Amino acid sequence: MKKKLSMVDLPVVFIAIPLLIASSYISGVEGTIGVNYGTVANNLPHPVRAAHFLLESTIINRVRIYDTNPDIIKAFAHTGIAVTVNIPNNQISSLAKLNNAKEWLKTNIVPHVPATNIVRILVGNEVVSTGDKLTVDNLVPAMQAIRTALVGVSLDRLIKVSTPHSLGILSTSSPPSAGKFRQEYENQFLKPILGFLKATGSPFLINPYPFFGCSKDTLDYALFRTNSKVLDENTKLTYTNMLDAQLDAVHSALKLIHFDDIEIVIAETGWPSKGEPGQLGVDVGTAAEYNTKLMQHVTSGVGTPLMPNRTFETYIFGLFNENLKPGPTSERNFGLFQPDMSPVYDIGILRKKANLNYPSSPTPVVVGVPIVPEPNRNSGRRWCLPKPEANDENLQKNIDYVCGLGIDCRPIQEGGACFFPDTVRAHAAYAMNAYYQATGGNGYDCDFAQTAVTTISNPSYGECIY
């Protein structure tokens, strides 16, 4: 911080409840469904438009990008959308060196937090299955170096490190109870990866695609259709869809080497809406059917036969159709939306109205009371945050004003839950929202000389509760 803050000794009580975006379509979808935001195209909307489209027009509150494009990361600032970034495979070897990892983090991550809610760094994509020995050998050292760099800037509790895998890491997947990792991967690569994930509380990411695993005979099974059932003779458990079988095969493989307590996240799955002429099961209706049933299933709490009574954090591939992707037609048609942001098909994720409110010039109400929790933090609640274009000089004035009123600013003092990252913008976000909540959460109390905006997305992170 540039200046010492004014404080009062008033108790402030917070209740940490995860943000749930209300949806009248799919119960439970909000906290667990994300999208993969690929950019292999020359006709996509500007990242700011894409980010605000997700925030204002959809119920999606998680996104994964395949690099660390600063324009995209900045576009998600102050949206509250949880962002996962990806280190490309070709950068892994260089990041196995700690100094390089520190520099990478300083350049690509630190400038963007906490304004952008970066929650995960993925090191590569399906690296183990590539067979690229140099890259595979450097995967765990790079993960460890990135994690060490995060510890060095006190971001390790906020941002987790992992790496996604294809189902190609399995030597056996049928029946699901016999799932087993390939022997050539297990000891040399997967056990060290899993040991790292367990030690750091990070999830195991997998890319299951029933689309690529199905045939004419198993299409109904891949599409969650009720007439499909497959019995696992070992467990006598019945499977009604291919995704459950794929997930349980991974679970069985993890259990076999005593890592079944690690959370499984579905990093990619989806279904194309267009393919080659006459290609079975590749059309708009089938894609809509898969993704709709996917969301219903993974958020239902039913779980799988071997992992009952749970939900799965799931990322649909992808956000947009990507017209420059190589390969068959289907590769360019996995998107939920066209580049003009019109839906390719309807799966119930669109909102009926926008959710950001840009207030007009208000007359502030000066008060000096502590923040008290609302009975239901998710019932129409808003938060007040700096606009992306607001400069540090004006934001510092906002901090001085708010904390000088006697509103509790201790969380952004050294040692407080919101002190890190120690930047003017991060501290202003907390202080401005504290004032907004203390004055009753009226739109005109979030202006600060037109440097602020309200949002429905909760900016809390780690132990820092707004």
mmCIF file with all atom_site columns, C-alpha atoms in Angstrom, residues 198-342:
data_model
loop_
_atom_site.group_PDB
_atom_site.id
_atom_site.type_symbol
_atom_site.label_atom_id
_atom_site.label_alt_id
_atom_site.label_comp_id
_atom_site.label_asym_id
_atom_site.label_entity_id
_atom_site.label_seq_id
_atom_site.pdbx_PDB_ins_code
_atom_site.Cartn_x
_atom_site.Cartn_y
_atom_site.Cartn_z
_atom_site.occupancy
_atom_site.B_iso_or_equiv
_atom_site.pdbx_formal_charge
_atom_site.auth_seq_id
_atom_site.auth_comp_id
_atom_site.auth_asym_id
_atom_site.auth_atom_id
_atom_site.pdbx_PDB_model_num
ATOM 1   C CA . LYS A 1 198 ? -2.363  -34.569 -3.386  1.00 0.00 ? 198 LYS A CA 1
ATOM 2   C CA . ALA A 1 199 ? 0.255   -32.524 -1.547  1.00 0.00 ? 199 ALA A CA 1
ATOM 3   C CA . THR A 1 200 ? -1.078  -29.235 -2.935  1.00 0.00 ? 200 THR A CA 1
ATOM 4   C CA . GLY A 1 201 ? -4.811  -29.950 -2.810  1.00 0.00 ? 201 GLY A CA 1
ATOM 5   C CA . SER A 1 202 ? -5.155  -29.749 -6.585  1.00 0.00 ? 202 SER A CA 1
ATOM 6   C CA . PRO A 1 203 ? -7.554  -31.789 -8.746  1.00 0.00 ? 203 PRO A CA 1
ATOM 7   C CA . PHE A 1 204 ? -6.853  -34.452 -11.366 1.00 0.00 ? 204 PHE A CA 1
ATOM 8   C CA . LEU A 1 205 ? -8.083  -33.172 -14.730 1.00 0.00 ? 205 LEU A CA 1
ATOM 9   C CA . ILE A 1 206 ? -9.364  -35.481 -17.436 1.00 0.00 ? 206 ILE A CA 1
ATOM 10  C CA . ASN A 1 207 ? -10.717 -34.909 -20.979 1.00 0.00 ? 207 ASN A CA 1
ATOM 11  C CA . PRO A 1 208 ? -13.465 -37.522 -21.544 1.00 0.00 ? 208 PRO A CA 1
ATOM 12  C CA . TYR A 1 209 ? -15.232 -37.359 -24.910 1.00 0.00 ? 209 TYR A CA 1
ATOM 13  C CA . PRO A 1 210 ? -18.006 -39.925 -25.415 1.00 0.00 ? 210 PRO A CA 1
ATOM 14  C CA . PHE A 1 211 ? -18.287 -38.520 -28.955 1.00 0.00 ? 211 PHE A CA 1
ATOM 15  C CA . PHE A 1 212 ? -14.906 -39.995 -29.859 1.00 0.00 ? 212 PHE A CA 1
ATOM 16  C CA . GLY A 1 213 ? -15.597 -43.258 -28.033 1.00 0.00 ? 213 GLY A CA 1
ATOM 17  C CA . CYS A 1 214 ? -18.978 -44.123 -29.483 1.00 0.00 ? 214 CYS A CA 1
ATOM 18  C CA . SER A 1 215 ? -20.116 -46.126 -32.515 1.00 0.00 ? 215 SER A CA 1
ATOM 19  C CA . LYS A 1 216 ? -23.473 -46.719 -34.185 1.00 0.00 ? 216 LYS A CA 1
ATOM 20  C CA . ASP A 1 217 ? -24.221 -49.362 -31.564 1.00 0.00 ? 217 ASP A CA 1
ATOM 21  C CA . THR A 1 218 ? -23.275 -47.193 -28.577 1.00 0.00 ? 218 THR A CA 1
ATOM 22  C CA . LEU A 1 219 ? -24.616 -43.791 -29.702 1.00 0.00 ? 219 LEU A CA 1
ATOM 23  C CA . ASP A 1 220 ? -27.609 -43.940 -27.338 1.00 0.00 ? 220 ASP A CA 1
ATOM 24  C CA . TYR A 1 221 ? -25.267 -44.892 -24.475 1.00 0.00 ? 221 TYR A CA 1
ATOM 25  C CA . ALA A 1 222 ? -23.034 -41.907 -25.247 1.00 0.00 ? 222 ALA A CA 1
ATOM 26  C CA . LEU A 1 223 ? -26.039 -39.558 -25.310 1.00 0.00 ? 223 LEU A CA 1
ATOM 27  C CA . PHE A 1 224 ? -27.478 -40.466 -21.878 1.00 0.00 ? 224 PHE A CA 1
ATOM 28  C CA . ARG A 1 225 ? -30.550 -42.048 -23.490 1.00 0.00 ? 225 ARG A CA 1
ATOM 29  C CA . THR A 1 226 ? -32.627 -44.049 -21.036 1.00 0.00 ? 226 THR A CA 1
ATOM 30  C CA . ASN A 1 227 ? -32.811 -47.240 -23.076 1.00 0.00 ? 227 ASN A CA 1
ATOM 31  C CA . SER A 1 228 ? -29.068 -47.814 -22.692 1.00 0.00 ? 228 SER A CA 1
ATOM 32  C CA . LYS A 1 229 ? -27.657 -49.965 -19.900 1.00 0.00 ? 229 LYS A CA 1
ATOM 33  C CA . VAL A 1 230 ? -24.305 -51.727 -19.496 1.00 0.00 ? 230 VAL A CA 1
ATOM 34  C CA . LEU A 1 231 ? -23.536 -54.065 -16.584 1.00 0.00 ? 231 LEU A CA 1
ATOM 35  C CA . ASP A 1 232 ? -20.113 -54.166 -14.937 1.00 0.00 ? 232 ASP A CA 1
ATOM 36  C CA . GLU A 1 233 ? -19.807 -57.898 -14.167 1.00 0.00 ? 233 GLU A CA 1
ATOM 37  C CA . ASN A 1 234 ? -17.188 -57.289 -11.482 1.00 0.00 ? 234 ASN A CA 1
ATOM 38  C CA . THR A 1 235 ? -19.258 -54.931 -9.340  1.00 0.00 ? 235 THR A CA 1
ATOM 39  C CA . LYS A 1 236 ? -22.747 -55.779 -10.655 1.00 0.00 ? 236 LYS A CA 1
ATOM 40  C CA . LEU A 1 237 ? -23.259 -52.033 -11.063 1.00 0.00 ? 237 LEU A CA 1
ATOM 41  C CA . THR A 1 238 ? -25.307 -50.810 -14.027 1.00 0.00 ? 238 THR A CA 1
ATOM 42  C CA . TYR A 1 239 ? -24.118 -47.942 -16.241 1.00 0.00 ? 239 TYR A CA 1
ATOM 43  C CA . THR A 1 240 ? -26.641 -45.831 -18.142 1.00 0.00 ? 240 THR A CA 1
ATOM 44  C CA . ASN A 1 241 ? -24.177 -43.588 -19.984 1.00 0.00 ? 241 ASN A CA 1
ATOM 45  C CA . MET A 1 242 ? -20.650 -43.656 -21.364 1.00 0.00 ? 242 MET A CA 1
ATOM 46  C CA . LEU A 1 243 ? -19.415 -40.613 -19.430 1.00 0.00 ? 243 LEU A CA 1
ATOM 47  C CA . ASP A 1 244 ? -19.999 -42.333 -16.086 1.00 0.00 ? 244 ASP A CA 1
ATOM 48  C CA . ALA A 1 245 ? -18.121 -45.381 -17.347 1.00 0.00 ? 245 ALA A CA 1
ATOM 49  C CA . GLN A 1 246 ? -15.169 -43.234 -18.448 1.00 0.00 ? 246 GLN A CA 1
ATOM 50  C CA . LEU A 1 247 ? -15.048 -41.359 -15.145 1.00 0.00 ? 247 LEU A CA 1
ATOM 51  C CA . ASP A 1 248 ? -15.279 -44.546 -13.103 1.00 0.00 ? 248 ASP A CA 1
ATOM 52  C CA . ALA A 1 249 ? -12.501 -46.141 -15.153 1.00 0.00 ? 249 ALA A CA 1
ATOM 53  C CA . VAL A 1 250 ? -10.290 -43.198 -14.165 1.00 0.00 ? 250 VAL A CA 1
ATOM 54  C CA . HIS A 1 251 ? -11.437 -43.511 -10.549 1.00 0.00 ? 251 HIS A CA 1
ATOM 55  C CA . SER A 1 252 ? -10.585 -47.234 -10.554 1.00 0.00 ? 252 SER A CA 1
ATOM 56  C CA . ALA A 1 253 ? -7.138  -46.525 -11.976 1.00 0.00 ? 253 ALA A CA 1
ATOM 57  C CA . LEU A 1 254 ? -6.548  -43.918 -9.272  1.00 0.00 ? 254 LEU A CA 1
ATOM 58  C CA . LYS A 1 255 ? -7.779  -46.282 -6.567  1.00 0.00 ? 255 LYS A CA 1
ATOM 59  C CA . LEU A 1 256 ? -5.465  -49.029 -7.747  1.00 0.00 ? 256 LEU A CA 1
ATOM 60  C CA . ILE A 1 257 ? -2.454  -46.848 -6.903  1.00 0.00 ? 257 ILE A CA 1
ATOM 61  C CA . HIS A 1 258 ? -4.042  -45.311 -3.785  1.00 0.00 ? 258 HIS A CA 1
ATOM 62  C CA . PHE A 1 259 ? -4.856  -41.835 -5.132  1.00 0.00 ? 259 PHE A CA 1
ATOM 63  C CA . ASP A 1 260 ? -8.651  -42.132 -5.317  1.00 0.00 ? 260 ASP A CA 1
ATOM 64  C CA . ASP A 1 261 ? -9.069  -39.343 -2.738  1.00 0.00 ? 261 ASP A CA 1
ATOM 65  C CA . ILE A 1 262 ? -8.004  -36.731 -5.320  1.00 0.00 ? 262 ILE A CA 1
ATOM 66  C CA . GLU A 1 263 ? -10.870 -34.762 -6.874  1.00 0.00 ? 263 GLU A CA 1
ATOM 67  C CA . ILE A 1 264 ? -11.601 -35.453 -10.538 1.00 0.00 ? 264 ILE A CA 1
ATOM 68  C CA . VAL A 1 265 ? -12.419 -32.453 -12.751 1.00 0.00 ? 265 VAL A CA 1
ATOM 69  C CA . ILE A 1 266 ? -13.753 -32.769 -16.302 1.00 0.00 ? 266 ILE A CA 1
ATOM 70  C CA . ALA A 1 267 ? -11.473 -30.337 -18.133 1.00 0.00 ? 267 ALA A CA 1
ATOM 71  C CA . GLU A 1 268 ? -12.982 -30.890 -21.587 1.00 0.00 ? 268 GLU A CA 1
ATOM 72  C CA . THR A 1 269 ? -16.003 -32.632 -23.020 1.00 0.00 ? 269 THR A CA 1
ATOM 73  C CA . GLY A 1 270 ? -18.422 -31.748 -25.775 1.00 0.00 ? 270 GLY A CA 1
ATOM 74  C CA . TRP A 1 271 ? -20.180 -32.725 -28.978 1.00 0.00 ? 271 TRP A CA 1
ATOM 75  C CA . PRO A 1 272 ? -19.928 -31.150 -32.454 1.00 0.00 ? 272 PRO A CA 1
ATOM 76  C CA . SER A 1 273 ? -22.967 -29.704 -34.174 1.00 0.00 ? 273 SER A CA 1
ATOM 77  C CA . LYS A 1 274 ? -21.702 -30.281 -37.717 1.00 0.00 ? 274 LYS A CA 1
ATOM 78  C CA . GLY A 1 275 ? -19.579 -32.944 -39.394 1.00 0.00 ? 275 GLY A CA 1
ATOM 79  C CA . GLU A 1 276 ? -18.986 -34.641 -42.708 1.00 0.00 ? 276 GLU A CA 1
ATOM 80  C CA . PRO A 1 277 ? -22.040 -35.386 -44.898 1.00 0.00 ? 277 PRO A CA 1
ATOM 81  C CA . GLY A 1 278 ? -23.883 -38.394 -43.514 1.00 0.00 ? 278 GLY A CA 1
ATOM 82  C CA . GLN A 1 279 ? -21.754 -38.613 -40.355 1.00 0.00 ? 279 GLN A CA 1
ATOM 83  C CA . LEU A 1 280 ? -23.777 -40.398 -37.680 1.00 0.00 ? 280 LEU A CA 1
ATOM 84  C CA . GLY A 1 281 ? -24.920 -38.393 -34.674 1.00 0.00 ? 281 GLY A CA 1
ATOM 85  C CA . VAL A 1 282 ? -23.286 -35.119 -35.713 1.00 0.00 ? 282 VAL A CA 1
ATOM 86  C CA . ASP A 1 283 ? -25.928 -32.422 -35.967 1.00 0.00 ? 283 ASP A CA 1
ATOM 87  C CA . VAL A 1 284 ? -27.316 -29.513 -33.978 1.00 0.00 ? 284 VAL A CA 1
ATOM 88  C CA . GLY A 1 285 ? -29.977 -31.565 -32.224 1.00 0.00 ? 285 GLY A CA 1
ATOM 89  C CA . THR A 1 286 ? -27.580 -34.260 -31.060 1.00 0.00 ? 286 THR A CA 1
ATOM 90  C CA . ALA A 1 287 ? -25.028 -31.723 -29.807 1.00 0.00 ? 287 ALA A CA 1
ATOM 91  C CA . ALA A 1 288 ? -27.758 -29.935 -27.869 1.00 0.00 ? 288 ALA A CA 1
ATOM 92  C CA . GLU A 1 289 ? -28.951 -33.240 -26.435 1.00 0.00 ? 289 GLU A CA 1
ATOM 93  C CA . TYR A 1 290 ? -25.490 -34.250 -25.201 1.00 0.00 ? 290 TYR A CA 1
ATOM 94  C CA . ASN A 1 291 ? -24.559 -30.939 -23.625 1.00 0.00 ? 291 ASN A CA 1
ATOM 95  C CA . THR A 1 292 ? -27.973 -30.419 -22.002 1.00 0.00 ? 292 THR A CA 1
ATOM 96  C CA . LYS A 1 293 ? -27.965 -33.889 -20.451 1.00 0.00 ? 293 LYS A CA 1
ATOM 97  C CA . LEU A 1 294 ? -24.302 -33.493 -19.523 1.00 0.00 ? 294 LEU A CA 1
ATOM 98  C CA . MET A 1 295 ? -25.040 -30.371 -17.471 1.00 0.00 ? 295 MET A CA 1
ATOM 99  C CA . GLN A 1 296 ? -28.061 -31.949 -15.824 1.00 0.00 ? 296 GLN A CA 1
ATOM 100 C CA . HIS A 1 297 ? -26.112 -35.062 -14.927 1.00 0.00 ? 297 HIS A CA 1
ATOM 101 C CA . VAL A 1 298 ? -22.873 -33.625 -13.543 1.00 0.00 ? 298 VAL A CA 1
ATOM 102 C CA . THR A 1 299 ? -24.727 -31.061 -11.423 1.00 0.00 ? 299 THR A CA 1
ATOM 103 C CA . SER A 1 300 ? -27.491 -33.382 -10.189 1.00 0.00 ? 300 SER A CA 1
ATOM 104 C CA . GLY A 1 301 ? -25.593 -34.787 -7.223  1.00 0.00 ? 301 GLY A CA 1
ATOM 105 C CA . VAL A 1 302 ? -26.290 -38.355 -8.373  1.00 0.00 ? 302 VAL A CA 1
ATOM 106 C CA . GLY A 1 303 ? -22.636 -38.945 -9.239  1.00 0.00 ? 303 GLY A CA 1
ATOM 107 C CA . THR A 1 304 ? -21.494 -42.194 -10.874 1.00 0.00 ? 304 THR A CA 1
ATOM 108 C CA . PRO A 1 305 ? -21.918 -45.831 -9.793  1.00 0.00 ? 305 PRO A CA 1
ATOM 109 C CA . LEU A 1 306 ? -18.460 -45.842 -8.151  1.00 0.00 ? 306 LEU A CA 1
ATOM 110 C CA . MET A 1 307 ? -18.573 -42.174 -7.061  1.00 0.00 ? 307 MET A CA 1
ATOM 111 C CA . PRO A 1 308 ? -22.172 -41.645 -5.913  1.00 0.00 ? 308 PRO A CA 1
ATOM 112 C CA . ASN A 1 309 ? -23.706 -38.529 -4.383  1.00 0.00 ? 309 ASN A CA 1
ATOM 113 C CA . ARG A 1 310 ? -21.382 -35.953 -5.861  1.00 0.00 ? 310 ARG A CA 1
ATOM 114 C CA . THR A 1 311 ? -21.111 -33.348 -8.594  1.00 0.00 ? 311 THR A CA 1
ATOM 115 C CA . PHE A 1 312 ? -18.293 -32.718 -11.058 1.00 0.00 ? 312 PHE A CA 1
ATOM 116 C CA . GLU A 1 313 ? -16.706 -29.428 -12.011 1.00 0.00 ? 313 GLU A CA 1
ATOM 117 C CA . THR A 1 314 ? -17.086 -29.616 -15.784 1.00 0.00 ? 314 THR A CA 1
ATOM 118 C CA . TYR A 1 315 ? -15.866 -27.515 -18.711 1.00 0.00 ? 315 TYR A CA 1
ATOM 119 C CA . ILE A 1 316 ? -17.747 -27.807 -21.999 1.00 0.00 ? 316 ILE A CA 1
ATOM 120 C CA . PHE A 1 317 ? -15.764 -27.576 -25.204 1.00 0.00 ? 317 PHE A CA 1
ATOM 121 C CA . GLY A 1 318 ? -16.157 -24.982 -26.433 1.00 0.00 ? 318 GLY A CA 1
ATOM 122 C CA . LEU A 1 319 ? -17.389 -21.446 -26.211 1.00 0.00 ? 319 LEU A CA 1
ATOM 123 C CA . PHE A 1 320 ? -17.216 -20.541 -29.922 1.00 0.00 ? 320 PHE A CA 1
ATOM 124 C CA . ASN A 1 321 ? -16.957 -22.403 -33.203 1.00 0.00 ? 321 ASN A CA 1
ATOM 125 C CA . GLU A 1 322 ? -13.336 -21.989 -34.376 1.00 0.00 ? 322 GLU A CA 1
ATOM 126 C CA . ASN A 1 323 ? -13.036 -21.677 -38.133 1.00 0.00 ? 323 ASN A CA 1
ATOM 127 C CA . LEU A 1 324 ? -9.262  -22.183 -38.365 1.00 0.00 ? 324 LEU A CA 1
ATOM 128 C CA . LYS A 1 325 ? -8.943  -25.445 -36.456 1.00 0.00 ? 325 LYS A CA 1
ATOM 129 C CA . PRO A 1 326 ? -7.335  -28.159 -38.584 1.00 0.00 ? 326 PRO A CA 1
ATOM 130 C CA . GLY A 1 327 ? -8.812  -31.598 -39.114 1.00 0.00 ? 327 GLY A CA 1
ATOM 131 C CA . PRO A 1 328 ? -12.299 -32.767 -40.038 1.00 0.00 ? 328 PRO A CA 1
ATOM 132 C CA . THR A 1 329 ? -15.315 -30.446 -40.138 1.00 0.00 ? 329 THR A CA 1
ATOM 133 C CA . SER A 1 330 ? -16.417 -31.480 -36.662 1.00 0.00 ? 330 SER A CA 1
ATOM 134 C CA . GLU A 1 331 ? -13.277 -29.950 -35.115 1.00 0.00 ? 331 GLU A CA 1
ATOM 135 C CA . ARG A 1 332 ? -14.446 -26.502 -36.184 1.00 0.00 ? 332 ARG A CA 1
ATOM 136 C CA . ASN A 1 333 ? -17.969 -26.968 -34.846 1.00 0.00 ? 333 ASN A CA 1
ATOM 137 C CA . PHE A 1 334 ? -17.812 -27.797 -31.147 1.00 0.00 ? 334 PHE A CA 1
ATOM 138 C CA . GLY A 1 335 ? -18.905 -24.291 -30.094 1.00 0.00 ? 335 GLY A CA 1
ATOM 139 C CA . LEU A 1 336 ? -21.980 -23.406 -28.069 1.00 0.00 ? 336 LEU A CA 1
ATOM 140 C CA . PHE A 1 337 ? -22.022 -20.023 -29.831 1.00 0.00 ? 337 PHE A CA 1
ATOM 141 C CA . GLN A 1 338 ? -21.235 -18.567 -33.223 1.00 0.00 ? 338 GLN A CA 1
ATOM 142 C CA . PRO A 1 339 ? -18.589 -15.807 -33.381 1.00 0.00 ? 339 PRO A CA 1
ATOM 143 C CA . ASP A 1 340 ? -21.405 -13.225 -33.430 1.00 0.00 ? 340 ASP A CA 1
ATOM 144 C CA . MET A 1 341 ? -22.457 -14.680 -30.027 1.00 0.00 ? 341 MET A CA 1
ATOM 145 C CA . SER A 1 342 ? -25.706 -16.126 -31.325 1.00 0.00 ? 342 SER A CA 1
#
